[in-house]
PDB file of C-alpha atoms in Angstrom:
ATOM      1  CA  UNK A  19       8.391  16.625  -5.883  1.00  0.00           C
ATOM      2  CA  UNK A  20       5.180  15.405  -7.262  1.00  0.00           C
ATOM      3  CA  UNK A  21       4.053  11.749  -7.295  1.00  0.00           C
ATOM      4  CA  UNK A  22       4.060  10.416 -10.700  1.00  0.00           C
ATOM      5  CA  UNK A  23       2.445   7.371  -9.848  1.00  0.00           C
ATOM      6  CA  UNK A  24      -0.589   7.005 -11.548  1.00  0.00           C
ATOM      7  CA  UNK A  25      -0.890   3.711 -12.508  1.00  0.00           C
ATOM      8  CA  UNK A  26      -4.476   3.361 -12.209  1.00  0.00           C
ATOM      9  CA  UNK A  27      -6.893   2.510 -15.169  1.00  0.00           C
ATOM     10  CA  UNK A  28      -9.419   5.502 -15.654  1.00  0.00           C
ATOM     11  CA  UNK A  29     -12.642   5.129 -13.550  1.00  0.00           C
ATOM     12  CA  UNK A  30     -15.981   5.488 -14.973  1.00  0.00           C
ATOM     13  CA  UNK A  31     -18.017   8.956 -14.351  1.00  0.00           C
ATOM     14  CA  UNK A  32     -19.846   8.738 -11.088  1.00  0.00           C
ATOM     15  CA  UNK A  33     -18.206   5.468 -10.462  1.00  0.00           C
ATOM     16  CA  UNK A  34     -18.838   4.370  -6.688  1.00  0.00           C
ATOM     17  CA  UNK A  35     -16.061   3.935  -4.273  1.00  0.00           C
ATOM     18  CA  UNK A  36     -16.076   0.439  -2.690  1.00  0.00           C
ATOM     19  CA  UNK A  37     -17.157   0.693   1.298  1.00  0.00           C
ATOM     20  CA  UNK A  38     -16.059  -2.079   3.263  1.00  0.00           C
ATOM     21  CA  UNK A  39     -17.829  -0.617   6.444  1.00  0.00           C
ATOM     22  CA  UNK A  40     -19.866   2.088   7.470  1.00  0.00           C
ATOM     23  CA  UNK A  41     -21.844   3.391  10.694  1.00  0.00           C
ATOM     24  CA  UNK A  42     -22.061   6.576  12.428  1.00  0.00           C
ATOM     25  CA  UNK A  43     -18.631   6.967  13.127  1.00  0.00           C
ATOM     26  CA  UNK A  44     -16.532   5.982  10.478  1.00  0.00           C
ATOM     27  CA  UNK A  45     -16.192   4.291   6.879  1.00  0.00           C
ATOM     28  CA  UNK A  46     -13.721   2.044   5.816  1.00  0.00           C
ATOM     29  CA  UNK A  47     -12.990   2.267   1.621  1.00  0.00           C
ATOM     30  CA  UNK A  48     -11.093  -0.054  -0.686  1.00  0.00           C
ATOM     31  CA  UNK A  49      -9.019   3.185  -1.964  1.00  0.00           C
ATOM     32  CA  UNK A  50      -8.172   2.033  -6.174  1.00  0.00           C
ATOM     33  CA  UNK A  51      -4.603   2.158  -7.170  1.00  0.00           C
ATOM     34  CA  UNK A  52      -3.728   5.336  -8.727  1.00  0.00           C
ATOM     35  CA  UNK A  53      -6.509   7.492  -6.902  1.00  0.00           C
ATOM     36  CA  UNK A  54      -5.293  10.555  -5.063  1.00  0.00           C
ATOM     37  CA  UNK A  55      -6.532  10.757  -1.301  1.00  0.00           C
ATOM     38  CA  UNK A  56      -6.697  14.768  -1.195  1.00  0.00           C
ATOM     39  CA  UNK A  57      -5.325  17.851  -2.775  1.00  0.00           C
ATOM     40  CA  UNK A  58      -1.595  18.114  -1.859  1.00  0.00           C
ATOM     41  CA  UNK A  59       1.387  19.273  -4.060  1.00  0.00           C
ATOM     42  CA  UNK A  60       2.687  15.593  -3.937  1.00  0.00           C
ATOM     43  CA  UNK A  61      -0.329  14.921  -6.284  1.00  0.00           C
ATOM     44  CA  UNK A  62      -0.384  17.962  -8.659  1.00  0.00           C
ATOM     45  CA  UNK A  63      -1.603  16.552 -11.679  1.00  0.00           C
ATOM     46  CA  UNK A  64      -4.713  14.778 -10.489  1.00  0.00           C
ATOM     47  CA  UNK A  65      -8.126  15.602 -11.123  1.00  0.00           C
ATOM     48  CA  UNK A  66     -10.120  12.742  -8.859  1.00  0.00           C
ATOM     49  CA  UNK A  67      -9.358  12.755  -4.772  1.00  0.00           C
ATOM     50  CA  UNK A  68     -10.844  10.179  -2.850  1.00  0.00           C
ATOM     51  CA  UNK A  69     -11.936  12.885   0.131  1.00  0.00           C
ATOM     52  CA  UNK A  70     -14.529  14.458  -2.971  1.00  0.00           C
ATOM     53  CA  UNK A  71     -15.766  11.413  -4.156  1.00  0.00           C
ATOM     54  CA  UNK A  72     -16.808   9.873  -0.872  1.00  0.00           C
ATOM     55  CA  UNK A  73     -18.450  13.425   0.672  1.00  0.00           C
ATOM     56  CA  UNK A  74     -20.529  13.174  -2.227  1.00  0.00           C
ATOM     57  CA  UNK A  75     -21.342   9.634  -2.150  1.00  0.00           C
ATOM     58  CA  UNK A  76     -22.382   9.184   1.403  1.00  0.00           C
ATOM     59  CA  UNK A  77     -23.416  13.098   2.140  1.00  0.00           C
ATOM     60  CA  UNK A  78     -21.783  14.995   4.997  1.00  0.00           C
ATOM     61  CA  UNK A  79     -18.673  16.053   6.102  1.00  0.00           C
ATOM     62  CA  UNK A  80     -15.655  13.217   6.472  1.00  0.00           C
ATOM     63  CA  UNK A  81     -12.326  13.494   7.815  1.00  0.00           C
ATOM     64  CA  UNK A  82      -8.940  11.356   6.891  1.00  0.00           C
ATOM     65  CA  UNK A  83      -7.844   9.367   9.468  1.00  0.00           C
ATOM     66  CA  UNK A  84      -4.945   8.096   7.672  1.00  0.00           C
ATOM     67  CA  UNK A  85      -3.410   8.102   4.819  1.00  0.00           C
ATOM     68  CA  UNK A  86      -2.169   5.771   1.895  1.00  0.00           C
ATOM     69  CA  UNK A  87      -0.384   6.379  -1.382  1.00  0.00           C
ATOM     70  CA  UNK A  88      -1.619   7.816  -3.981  1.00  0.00           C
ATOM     71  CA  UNK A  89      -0.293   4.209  -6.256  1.00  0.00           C
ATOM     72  CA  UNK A  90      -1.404   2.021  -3.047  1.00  0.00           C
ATOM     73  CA  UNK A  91      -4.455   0.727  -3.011  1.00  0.00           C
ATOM     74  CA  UNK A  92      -6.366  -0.634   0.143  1.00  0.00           C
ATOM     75  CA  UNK A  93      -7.858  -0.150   3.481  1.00  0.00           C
ATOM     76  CA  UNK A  94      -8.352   3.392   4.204  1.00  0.00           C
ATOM     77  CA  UNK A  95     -10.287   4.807   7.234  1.00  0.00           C
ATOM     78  CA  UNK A  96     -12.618   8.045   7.424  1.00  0.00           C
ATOM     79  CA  UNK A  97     -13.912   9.333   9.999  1.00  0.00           C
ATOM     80  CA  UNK A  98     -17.239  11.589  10.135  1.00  0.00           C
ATOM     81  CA  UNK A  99     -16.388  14.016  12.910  1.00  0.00           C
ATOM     82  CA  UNK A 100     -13.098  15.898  13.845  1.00  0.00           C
ATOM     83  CA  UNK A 101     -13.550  13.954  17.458  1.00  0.00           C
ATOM     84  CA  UNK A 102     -13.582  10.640  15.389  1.00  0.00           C
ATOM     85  CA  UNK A 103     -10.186  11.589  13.047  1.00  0.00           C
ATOM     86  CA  UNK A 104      -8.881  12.271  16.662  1.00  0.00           C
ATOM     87  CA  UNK A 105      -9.307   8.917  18.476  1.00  0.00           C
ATOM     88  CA  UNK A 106      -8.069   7.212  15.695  1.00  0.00           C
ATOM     89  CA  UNK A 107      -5.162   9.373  14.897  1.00  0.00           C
ATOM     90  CA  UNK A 108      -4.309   8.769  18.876  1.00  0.00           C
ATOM     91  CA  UNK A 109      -4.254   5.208  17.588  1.00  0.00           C
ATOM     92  CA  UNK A 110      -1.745   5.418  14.766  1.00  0.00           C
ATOM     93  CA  UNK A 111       0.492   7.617  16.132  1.00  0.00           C
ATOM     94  CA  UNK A 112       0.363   5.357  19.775  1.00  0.00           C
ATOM     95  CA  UNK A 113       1.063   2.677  17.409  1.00  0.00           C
ATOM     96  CA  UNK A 114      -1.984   0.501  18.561  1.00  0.00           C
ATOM     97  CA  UNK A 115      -3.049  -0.105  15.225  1.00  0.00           C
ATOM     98  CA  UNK A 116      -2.220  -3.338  13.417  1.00  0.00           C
ATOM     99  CA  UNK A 117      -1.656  -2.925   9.687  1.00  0.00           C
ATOM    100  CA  UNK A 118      -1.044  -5.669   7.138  1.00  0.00           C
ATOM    101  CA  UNK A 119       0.304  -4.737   3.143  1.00  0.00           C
ATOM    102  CA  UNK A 120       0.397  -7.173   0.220  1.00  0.00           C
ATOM    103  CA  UNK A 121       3.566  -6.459  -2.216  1.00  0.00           C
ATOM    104  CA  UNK A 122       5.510  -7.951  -4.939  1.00  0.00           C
ATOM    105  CA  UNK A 123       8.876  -7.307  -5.057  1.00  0.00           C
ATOM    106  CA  UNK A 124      11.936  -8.272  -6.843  1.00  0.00           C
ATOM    107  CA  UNK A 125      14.298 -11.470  -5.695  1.00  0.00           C
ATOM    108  CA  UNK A 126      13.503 -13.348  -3.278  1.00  0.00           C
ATOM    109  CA  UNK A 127      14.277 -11.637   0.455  1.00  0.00           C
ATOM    110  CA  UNK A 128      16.749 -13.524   2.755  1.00  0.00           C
ATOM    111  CA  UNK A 129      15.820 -14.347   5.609  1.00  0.00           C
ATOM    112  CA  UNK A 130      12.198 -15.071   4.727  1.00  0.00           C
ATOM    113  CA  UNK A 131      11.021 -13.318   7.719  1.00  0.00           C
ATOM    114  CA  UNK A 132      12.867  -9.994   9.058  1.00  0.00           C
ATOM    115  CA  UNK A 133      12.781  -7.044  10.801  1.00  0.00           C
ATOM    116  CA  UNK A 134      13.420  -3.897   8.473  1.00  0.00           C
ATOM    117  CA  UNK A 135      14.726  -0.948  11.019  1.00  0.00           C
ATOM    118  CA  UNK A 136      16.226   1.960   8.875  1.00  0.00           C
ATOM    119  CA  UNK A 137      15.758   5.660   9.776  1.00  0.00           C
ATOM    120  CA  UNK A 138      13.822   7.477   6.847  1.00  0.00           C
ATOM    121  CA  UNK A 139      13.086  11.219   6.307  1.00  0.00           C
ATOM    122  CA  UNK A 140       9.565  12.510   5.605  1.00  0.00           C
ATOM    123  CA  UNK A 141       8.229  14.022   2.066  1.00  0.00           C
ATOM    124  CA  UNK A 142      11.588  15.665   1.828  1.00  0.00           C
ATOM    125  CA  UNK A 143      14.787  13.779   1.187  1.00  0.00           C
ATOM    126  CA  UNK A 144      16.609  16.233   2.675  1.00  0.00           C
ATOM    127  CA  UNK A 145      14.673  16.438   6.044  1.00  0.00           C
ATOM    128  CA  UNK A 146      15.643  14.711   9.567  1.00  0.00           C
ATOM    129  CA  UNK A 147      15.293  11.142   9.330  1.00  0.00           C
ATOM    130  CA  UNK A 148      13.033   9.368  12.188  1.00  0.00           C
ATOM    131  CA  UNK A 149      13.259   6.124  13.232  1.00  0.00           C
ATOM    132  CA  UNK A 150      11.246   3.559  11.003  1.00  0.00           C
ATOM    133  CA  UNK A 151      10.252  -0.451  11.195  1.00  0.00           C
ATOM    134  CA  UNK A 152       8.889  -2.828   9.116  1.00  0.00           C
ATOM    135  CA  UNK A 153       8.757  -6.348   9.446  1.00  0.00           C
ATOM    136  CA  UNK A 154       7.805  -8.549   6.776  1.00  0.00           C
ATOM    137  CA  UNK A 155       7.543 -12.296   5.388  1.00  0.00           C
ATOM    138  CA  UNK A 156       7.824 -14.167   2.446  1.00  0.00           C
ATOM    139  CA  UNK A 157       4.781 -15.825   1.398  1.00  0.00           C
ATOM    140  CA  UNK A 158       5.666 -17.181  -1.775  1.00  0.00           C
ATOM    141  CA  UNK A 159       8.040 -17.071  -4.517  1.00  0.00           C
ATOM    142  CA  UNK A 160       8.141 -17.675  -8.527  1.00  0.00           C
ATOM    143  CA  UNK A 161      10.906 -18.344 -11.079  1.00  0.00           C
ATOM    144  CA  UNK A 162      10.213 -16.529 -14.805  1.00  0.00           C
ATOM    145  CA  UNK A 163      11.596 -17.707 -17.661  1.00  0.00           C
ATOM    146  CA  UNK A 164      12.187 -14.245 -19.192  1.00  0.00           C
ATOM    147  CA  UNK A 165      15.410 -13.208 -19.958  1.00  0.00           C
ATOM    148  CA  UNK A 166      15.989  -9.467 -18.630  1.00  0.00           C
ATOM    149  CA  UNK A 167      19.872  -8.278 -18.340  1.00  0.00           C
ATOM    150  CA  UNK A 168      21.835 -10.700 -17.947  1.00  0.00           C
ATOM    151  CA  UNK A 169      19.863 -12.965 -16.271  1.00  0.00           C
ATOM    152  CA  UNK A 170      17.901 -15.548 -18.038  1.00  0.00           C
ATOM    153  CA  UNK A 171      15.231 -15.809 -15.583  1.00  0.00           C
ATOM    154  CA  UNK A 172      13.836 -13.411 -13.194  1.00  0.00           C
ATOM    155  CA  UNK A 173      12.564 -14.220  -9.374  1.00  0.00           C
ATOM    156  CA  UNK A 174       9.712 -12.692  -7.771  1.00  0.00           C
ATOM    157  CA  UNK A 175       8.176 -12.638  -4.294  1.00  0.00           C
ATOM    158  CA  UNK A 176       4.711 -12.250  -2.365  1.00  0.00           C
ATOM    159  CA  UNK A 177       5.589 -10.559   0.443  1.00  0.00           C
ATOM    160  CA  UNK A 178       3.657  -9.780   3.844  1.00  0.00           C
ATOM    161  CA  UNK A 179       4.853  -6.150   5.369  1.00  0.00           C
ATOM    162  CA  UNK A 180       3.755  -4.817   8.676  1.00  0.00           C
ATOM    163  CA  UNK A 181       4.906  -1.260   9.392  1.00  0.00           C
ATOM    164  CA  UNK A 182       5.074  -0.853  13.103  1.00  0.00           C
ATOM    165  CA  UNK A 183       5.735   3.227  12.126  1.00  0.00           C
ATOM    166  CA  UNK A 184       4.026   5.636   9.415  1.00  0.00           C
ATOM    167  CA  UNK A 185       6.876   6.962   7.599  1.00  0.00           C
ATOM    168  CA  UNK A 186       6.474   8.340   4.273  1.00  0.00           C
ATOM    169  CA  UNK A 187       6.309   5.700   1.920  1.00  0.00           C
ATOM    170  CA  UNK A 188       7.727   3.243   4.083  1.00  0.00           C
ATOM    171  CA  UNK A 189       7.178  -0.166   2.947  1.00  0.00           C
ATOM    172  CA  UNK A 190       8.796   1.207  -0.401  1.00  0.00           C
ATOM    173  CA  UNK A 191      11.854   2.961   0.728  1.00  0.00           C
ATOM    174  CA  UNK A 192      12.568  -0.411   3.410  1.00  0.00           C
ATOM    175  CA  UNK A 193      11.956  -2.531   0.460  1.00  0.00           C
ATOM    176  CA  UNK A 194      14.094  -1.160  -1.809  1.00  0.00           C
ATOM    177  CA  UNK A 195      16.878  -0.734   0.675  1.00  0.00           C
ATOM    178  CA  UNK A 196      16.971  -4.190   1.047  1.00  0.00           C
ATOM    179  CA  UNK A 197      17.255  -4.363  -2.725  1.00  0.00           C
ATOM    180  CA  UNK A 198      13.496  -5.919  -2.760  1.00  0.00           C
ATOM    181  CA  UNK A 199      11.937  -3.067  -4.192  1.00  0.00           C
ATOM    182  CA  UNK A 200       7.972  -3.267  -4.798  1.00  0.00           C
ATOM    183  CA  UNK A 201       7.084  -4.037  -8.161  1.00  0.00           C
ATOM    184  CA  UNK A 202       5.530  -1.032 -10.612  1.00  0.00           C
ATOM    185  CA  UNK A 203       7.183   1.616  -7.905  1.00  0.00           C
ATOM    186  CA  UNK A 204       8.303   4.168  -9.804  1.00  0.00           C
ATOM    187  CA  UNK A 205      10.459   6.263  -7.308  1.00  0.00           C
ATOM    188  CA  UNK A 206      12.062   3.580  -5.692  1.00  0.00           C
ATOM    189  CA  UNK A 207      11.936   0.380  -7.973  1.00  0.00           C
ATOM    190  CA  UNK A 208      13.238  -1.017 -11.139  1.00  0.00           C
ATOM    191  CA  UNK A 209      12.231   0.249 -14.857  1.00  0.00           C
ATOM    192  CA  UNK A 210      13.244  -2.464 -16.190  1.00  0.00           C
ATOM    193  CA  UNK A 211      11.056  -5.143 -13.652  1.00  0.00           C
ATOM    194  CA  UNK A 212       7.809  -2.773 -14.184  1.00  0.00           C
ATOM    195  CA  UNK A 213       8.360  -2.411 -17.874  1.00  0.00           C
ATOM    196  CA  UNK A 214       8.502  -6.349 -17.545  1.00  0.00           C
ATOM    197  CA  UNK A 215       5.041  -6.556 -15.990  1.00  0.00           C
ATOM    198  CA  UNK A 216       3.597  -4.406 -17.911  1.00  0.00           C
ATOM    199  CA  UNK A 217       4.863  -6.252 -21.082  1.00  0.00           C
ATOM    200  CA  UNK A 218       4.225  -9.713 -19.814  1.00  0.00           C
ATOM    201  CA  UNK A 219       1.714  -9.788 -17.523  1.00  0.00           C
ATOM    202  CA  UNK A 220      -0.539  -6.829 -18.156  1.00  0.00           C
ATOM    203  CA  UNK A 221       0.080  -4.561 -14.867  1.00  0.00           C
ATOM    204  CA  UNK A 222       0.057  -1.418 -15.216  1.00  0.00           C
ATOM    205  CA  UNK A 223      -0.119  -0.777 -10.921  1.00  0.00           C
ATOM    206  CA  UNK A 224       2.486  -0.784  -8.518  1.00  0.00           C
ATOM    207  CA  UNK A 225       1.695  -4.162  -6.427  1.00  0.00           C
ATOM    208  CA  UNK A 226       1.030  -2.825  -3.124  1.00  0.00           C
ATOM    209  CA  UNK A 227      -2.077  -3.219  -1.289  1.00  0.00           C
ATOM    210  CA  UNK A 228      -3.108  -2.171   2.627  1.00  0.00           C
ATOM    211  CA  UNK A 229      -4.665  -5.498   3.086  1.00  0.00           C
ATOM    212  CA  UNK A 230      -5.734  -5.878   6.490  1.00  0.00           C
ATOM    213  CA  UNK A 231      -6.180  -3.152   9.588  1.00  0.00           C
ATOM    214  CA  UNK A 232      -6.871  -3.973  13.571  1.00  0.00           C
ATOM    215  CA  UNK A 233      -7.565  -1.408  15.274  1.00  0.00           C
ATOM    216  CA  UNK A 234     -10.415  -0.453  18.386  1.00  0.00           C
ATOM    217  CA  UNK A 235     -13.835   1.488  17.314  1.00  0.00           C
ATOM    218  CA  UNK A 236     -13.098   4.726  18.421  1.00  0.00           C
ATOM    219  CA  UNK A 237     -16.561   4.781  20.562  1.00  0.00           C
ATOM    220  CA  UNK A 238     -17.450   1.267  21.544  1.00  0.00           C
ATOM    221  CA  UNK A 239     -13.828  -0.009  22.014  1.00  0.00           C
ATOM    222  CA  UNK A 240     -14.840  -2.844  20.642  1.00  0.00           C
ATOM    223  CA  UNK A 241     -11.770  -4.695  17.791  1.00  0.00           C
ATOM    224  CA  UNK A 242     -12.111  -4.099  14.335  1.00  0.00           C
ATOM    225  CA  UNK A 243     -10.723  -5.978  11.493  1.00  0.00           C
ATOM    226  CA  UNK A 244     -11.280  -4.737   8.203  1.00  0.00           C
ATOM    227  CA  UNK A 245     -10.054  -6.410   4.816  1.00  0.00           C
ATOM    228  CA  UNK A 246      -9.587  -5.026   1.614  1.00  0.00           C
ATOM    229  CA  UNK A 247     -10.027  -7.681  -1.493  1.00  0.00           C
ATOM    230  CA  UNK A 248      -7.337  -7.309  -4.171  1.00  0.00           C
ATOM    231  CA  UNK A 249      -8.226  -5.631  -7.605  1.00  0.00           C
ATOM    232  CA  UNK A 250      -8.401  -7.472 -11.006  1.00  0.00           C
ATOM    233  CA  UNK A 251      -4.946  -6.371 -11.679  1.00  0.00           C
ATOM    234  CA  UNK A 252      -3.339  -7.834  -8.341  1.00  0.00           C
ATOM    235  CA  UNK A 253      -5.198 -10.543  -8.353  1.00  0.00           C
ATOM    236  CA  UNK A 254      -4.287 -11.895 -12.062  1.00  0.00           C
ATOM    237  CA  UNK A 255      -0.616 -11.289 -10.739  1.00  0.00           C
ATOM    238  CA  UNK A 256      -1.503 -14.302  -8.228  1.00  0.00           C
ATOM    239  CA  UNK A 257      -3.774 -16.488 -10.166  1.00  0.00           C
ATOM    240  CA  UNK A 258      -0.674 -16.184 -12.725  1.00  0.00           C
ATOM    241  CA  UNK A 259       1.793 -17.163 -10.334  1.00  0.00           C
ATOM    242  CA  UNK A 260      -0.485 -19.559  -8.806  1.00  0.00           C
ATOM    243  CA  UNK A 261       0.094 -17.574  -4.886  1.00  0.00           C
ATOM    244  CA  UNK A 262      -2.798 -18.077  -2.512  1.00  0.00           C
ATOM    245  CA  UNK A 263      -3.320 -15.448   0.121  1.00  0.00           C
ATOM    246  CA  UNK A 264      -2.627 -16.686   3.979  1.00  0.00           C
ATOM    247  CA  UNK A 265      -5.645 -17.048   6.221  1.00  0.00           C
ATOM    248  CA  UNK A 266      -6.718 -14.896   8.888  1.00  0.00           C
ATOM    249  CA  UNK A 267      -4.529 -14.743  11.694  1.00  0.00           C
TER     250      UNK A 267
END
């Protein structure tokens, strides 16, 4: 099954990818919405990956050492040797790195903080399911006055996720199973809500952003936090709503 989700608005030719840090070791990007991270069959019908661009922005050979959505935008870490991808991928998979996502969802999720601990399968629906975890809070919350169904008005929240696993799409599928599901997902979410955003509020991305990763520098040991600013899109989605990001913690 290929990802349809390409919600992103076209870049400009030669259009430079937005580094958040750099240095011998590794570079941290602000990966756009919609842009495909490599060649894989989940992402058949793109032309741009991420990989290409930055080799031939910065020079050299790079190496993923992680990976995000192909409709997520956010914090997204590359390493520039095979020993670097290593380290980090010891990391993630030892679960010593802490990762913070921006979404809006549909409703408002009760309780307003939660753990999210549902077993999900990988790429294929049909595979073994492993276990998964998310925890999340609600930041804020709006009231619409657009009719939609049969509901008159429609509710909306900011919502803080932190996957303690890497599961396929997790923060989607957890959403959604709690009947939150991330606004502009097309897999798991709601026409109708995305059409609505779209319509009314000019979004044409699915609202999920990797907003904040902790991790150690894979040489020094040293902690690293890295933040990834929201994009035009998101960020109009907020100022509308008047929602105000939380401070550091």
């Amino acid at each position: 099954m290929r990802d349809h989700d390409d919600t992103s608005s076209s870049r400009a030719q030669g259009a430079l990818l937005p580094i958040l840090y750099q240095d011998d070791a590794l570079i941290a990007v602000n990966k756009p919405a919609g842009l495909a991270v490599h060649r894989s069959k989940m992402v058949g019908n793109a032309e741009e990956f991420l990989i290409d661009m930055l080799r031939e922005q910065v020079g050299g050979i790079t190496y993923l050492a992680h990976r995000l959505d192909r409709a997520t935008s956010g914090v997204l870490l590359i390493a520039r040797s095979r020993e670097i991808a290593a380290a980090l991928g010891e990391q993630f998979m030892g679960r010593d790195v802490h990762k913070q996502y921006l979404a809006v969802v549909r409703g408002w999720p009760e309780p307003e903080e939660a753990l999210i601990d549902y077993a999900l399968p990988g790429s294929r629906e049909t595979g073994p399911r492993r276990d998964a975890r998310t925890r999340f809070r609600r930041l804020d919350t709006v009231e619409v006055p657009i009719a939609l169904g049969r509901y008159p008005q429609q509710r909306y929240a900011l919502v803080l996720a932190e996957p303690e696993t890497g599961r396929f799409r997790q923060i989607r599928k957890h959403m959604a199973h709690i009947h939150h599901p991330v606004i502009g997902d097309c897999q798991h979410g709601r026409g109708d809500h995305n059409r609505l955003y779209k319509q009314y509020f000019s979004c044409h991305r699915m609202l999920l952003h990797a907003w904040r990763l902790r991790f150690r520098h894979p040489l020094s040991g040293a902690p690293m936090l890295i933040e990834a600013p929201l994009d035009p899109a998101f960020t109009g989605v907020l100022e509308r709503f008047g929602w105000s990001l939380p401070s550091a913690e």
